Amino acid sequence: MTTAALLLLQSAAAIAGAGLWLAAGFTTGSSTTRADRRERLIVTALAAGGTLLLVVAAVGAFILAGRGWWFAGEKVVAGLPFQVAGFAAGAVGVSWWLRGIRMPLARTLVLGGGYAMAAAAVATWLVGYPPQPVATLLLGVAVLLGTGLTWALLTHRGRRALAGFAGLLAVLLAGGVGWSWLSDTAAPRIEASTAHGHDGPATDAATATASSTSSTSVSDLRTPAEAPGDVHRFELTAARHDVELASGDTVEAWGFGGDTVVGPELRVTEGELVEVDLANRDIDDGVTLHWHGYDVPNGEDGVAGVTQDAVLPGERFTSRFVADTPGTYWYHTHQAASEGVRRGLYGMLVVEPAAGIAESLDLALPVHRIGGEVVVGATDGPQSFEAAEGDTVRLRVANTEQAPMRVTVVGAPFRVAAVDGRELSAGDEVEHRSVRLGAGARADLVFTVPDDGVRFETDFSAASVVVVAPPASEGPDLAREVSDVPELDLLAYGAGNGDDGSVDAALADLGPFTAEGELVLDRMPRFVGGAPTYAYTVNGQVFPHIDPIGVREGDVVKLTVVNRGFDVHPMHVHGHHVLVLARDGVPATGAPLWLDTVDVRPGEVWELALVADNPGIWMDHCHDLSHAAAGMMMTLAYEGVTTPFEHDAHGNRPE
Ligand code: C2O
Ligand code: CU
């Protein structure tokens, strides 16, 4: 059974078990004499069924613990004691009640036991992982007060006792909400206090660097004025504009220029010095330019409230970086991104290798959704490109959407030549396979054009297809297949078996781990920006209060990302790429896979390696931007780096 299914089953059993015990409690009736046979049967059956389900829940918790303590921590340390205590109370209560003795107390015990079991079930959401002692304590006290209130009711204690218990319960509830609200008003946790992920000293070189840096501001981590390279300058103006789609619909878009949804493609050559002047005409929320997947110096990273202030209407900002890493990237606003990106503040960034591109046609196609249509490149309709039979084509695909996307090429075998801006060594050609791209991810698909041409498909839309074919041909006359063919597993793709070019060799090159970080992804009720929210959490907290992953320059960081929830989380690391080591304990065997966006599905555990070679304060967040806006953002922070920018000041809202 998959871990996600187990999580679901375990919770369902815990909830249903508590429900049956509560039902037993309510069925015990109000008579003070021994119940009739039918009632006794019903109560016994409910209690027995509830107990059985609790056993299932307990077994489930232990199996989950075997899959990883992250999945079961609170179920074992908080849930299980509640369930055991609840069962003990309930069993005593039922046996007294069946015999008709100590009636009000018997009924109180059955109901109180049910409350404890219910507390165990909700511990998954309120206590979470790592298990939160305060929440556990509050739940325990709530169970006791609820039981007290029940007892006062059943024994007709009078108004004062009732009001006492009810009042205390209300105070407890208010206290719990207040405690959660207070954590939302606490100071942001953006900078590293100490490198808390450390289990030992960093390497000598790193220690030397770390101790010699007293404190650096992100504003000083810019591309130096004298950086080498011919300047390649672009101007982007962020503005509202109406766009007429091929479907005939007009959408109110926000864009970086031009009359299409997508911003201009920025295509530069390795070795150039890129300068991008950003002006904001009338985007009231403000904008920034973030270079997704391009590992720029921190001060060029474009995160409002962390590396710069939002660029408000009438303001400007110039980003500069050296184009030293060929590959496929994209840019987008990182101010109010969950709305801005969706509305069109994005575009492609392609860095061509100095030696040129081997393929004869090179297309960069972001895939986006707006106004109910799927826009591939610049259009939501079908489109075609001409290429001669035998020509090779590089199709750079970016998922600029919020959900995972599957893509494929129909009509010819293709090779995944690069993922997230990093070439994959010697991947075989495949056919009738799809490639899954998490939100924010990119893949370069390379193929040779056959006489009938090929069709590029996404599972987002059957209408927005792209045909690449020789001038006379109509494109391949083949059935659509993207949703029907198996997914290519990139962890097992490409040459990786030799001593060189394997993941182990790549890892050995990095040296031993000197720091670690754990990201446990979940959903919990939390205050986010002052509002109660069913939030997306990392380690039980929400942005900007999640403890950063603290590192020192030179660290080799082991990152473990665990998805305890039921949503997919495309986790994006700024300023670095991570080497995929394993997923769900299964080591990656293909060509070393360096990603900036890791699509973590429910129940998955990813082990990653990151080299801390780019000092700064870097966002790590879910690229389903609605999740980011609901809390799922944190930082990877280098010791000694500080930021003068503030979340909420100057309108800064990176999410
Ligand atoms: Cu593509 Cu932090 O973003
Ligand atoms: Cu997410």
PDB file of N, CA, C and O and ligand atoms in Angstrom, residues 536 567-571 622-624 627-628 632, ligand 2:
ATOM      1  N   TYR A 536      -0.777  25.574   4.600  1.00  0.00           N
ATOM      2  CA  TYR A 536       0.230  24.613   4.160  1.00  0.00           C
ATOM      3  C   TYR A 536       1.475  24.866   4.986  1.00  0.00           C
ATOM      4  O   TYR A 536       1.999  25.983   4.993  1.00  0.00           O
ATOM      5  N   ASP A 567      -1.651  16.724  -0.859  1.00  0.00           N
ATOM      6  CA  ASP A 567      -1.468  17.564  -2.034  1.00  0.00           C
ATOM      7  C   ASP A 567      -0.051  17.346  -2.572  1.00  0.00           C
ATOM      8  O   ASP A 567       0.854  17.024  -1.815  1.00  0.00           O
ATOM      9  N   VAL A 568       0.114  17.578  -3.867  1.00  0.00           N
ATOM     10  CA  VAL A 568       1.454  17.531  -4.457  1.00  0.00           C
ATOM     11  C   VAL A 568       2.158  18.849  -4.142  1.00  0.00           C
ATOM     12  O   VAL A 568       1.546  19.917  -4.263  1.00  0.00           O
ATOM     13  N   HIS A 569       3.419  18.785  -3.737  1.00  0.00           N
ATOM     14  CA  HIS A 569       4.165  20.007  -3.447  1.00  0.00           C
ATOM     15  C   HIS A 569       5.428  20.101  -4.287  1.00  0.00           C
ATOM     16  O   HIS A 569       6.422  19.435  -3.994  1.00  0.00           O
ATOM     17  N   PRO A 570       5.393  20.918  -5.345  1.00  0.00           N
ATOM     18  CA  PRO A 570       6.598  21.134  -6.151  1.00  0.00           C
ATOM     19  C   PRO A 570       7.540  22.087  -5.412  1.00  0.00           C
ATOM     20  O   PRO A 570       7.398  23.302  -5.509  1.00  0.00           O
ATOM     21  N   MET A 571       8.468  21.532  -4.639  1.00  0.00           N
ATOM     22  CA  MET A 571       9.319  22.377  -3.801  1.00  0.00           C
ATOM     23  C   MET A 571      10.464  22.959  -4.623  1.00  0.00           C
ATOM     24  O   MET A 571      11.207  22.233  -5.274  1.00  0.00           O
ATOM     25  N   CYS A 622       6.995  26.030  -1.953  1.00  0.00           N
ATOM     26  CA  CYS A 622       6.180  25.257  -2.866  1.00  0.00           C
ATOM     27  C   CYS A 622       5.866  26.136  -4.066  1.00  0.00           C
ATOM     28  O   CYS A 622       5.522  27.301  -3.917  1.00  0.00           O
ATOM     29  N   HIS A 623       5.980  25.569  -5.272  1.00  0.00           N
ATOM     30  CA  HIS A 623       5.687  26.361  -6.465  1.00  0.00           C
ATOM     31  C   HIS A 623       4.254  26.198  -6.936  1.00  0.00           C
ATOM     32  O   HIS A 623       3.885  26.678  -8.010  1.00  0.00           O
ATOM     33  N   ASP A 624       3.444  25.505  -6.149  1.00  0.00           N
ATOM     34  CA  ASP A 624       2.008  25.740  -6.295  1.00  0.00           C
ATOM     35  C   ASP A 624       1.822  27.021  -5.490  1.00  0.00           C
ATOM     36  O   ASP A 624       1.810  26.996  -4.255  1.00  0.00           O
ATOM     37  N   HIS A 627      -0.275  27.441  -2.503  1.00  0.00           N
ATOM     38  CA  HIS A 627       0.248  26.834  -1.272  1.00  0.00           C
ATOM     39  C   HIS A 627       1.275  27.766  -0.624  1.00  0.00           C
ATOM     40  O   HIS A 627       1.304  27.918   0.604  1.00  0.00           O
ATOM     41  N   ALA A 628       2.131  28.374  -1.457  1.00  0.00           N
ATOM     42  CA  ALA A 628       3.132  29.308  -0.927  1.00  0.00           C
ATOM     43  C   ALA A 628       2.424  30.435  -0.188  1.00  0.00           C
ATOM     44  O   ALA A 628       2.807  30.818   0.918  1.00  0.00           O
ATOM     45  N   MET A 632       3.476  27.925   2.789  1.00  0.00           N
ATOM     46  CA  MET A 632       4.558  26.980   2.502  1.00  0.00           C
ATOM     47  C   MET A 632       5.777  27.646   1.849  1.00  0.00           C
ATOM     48  O   MET A 632       6.075  27.416   0.680  1.00  0.00           O
TER      49      MET A 632
HETATM   50 CU    CU B   2       2.409  22.812  -2.262  1.00  0.00          CU
END
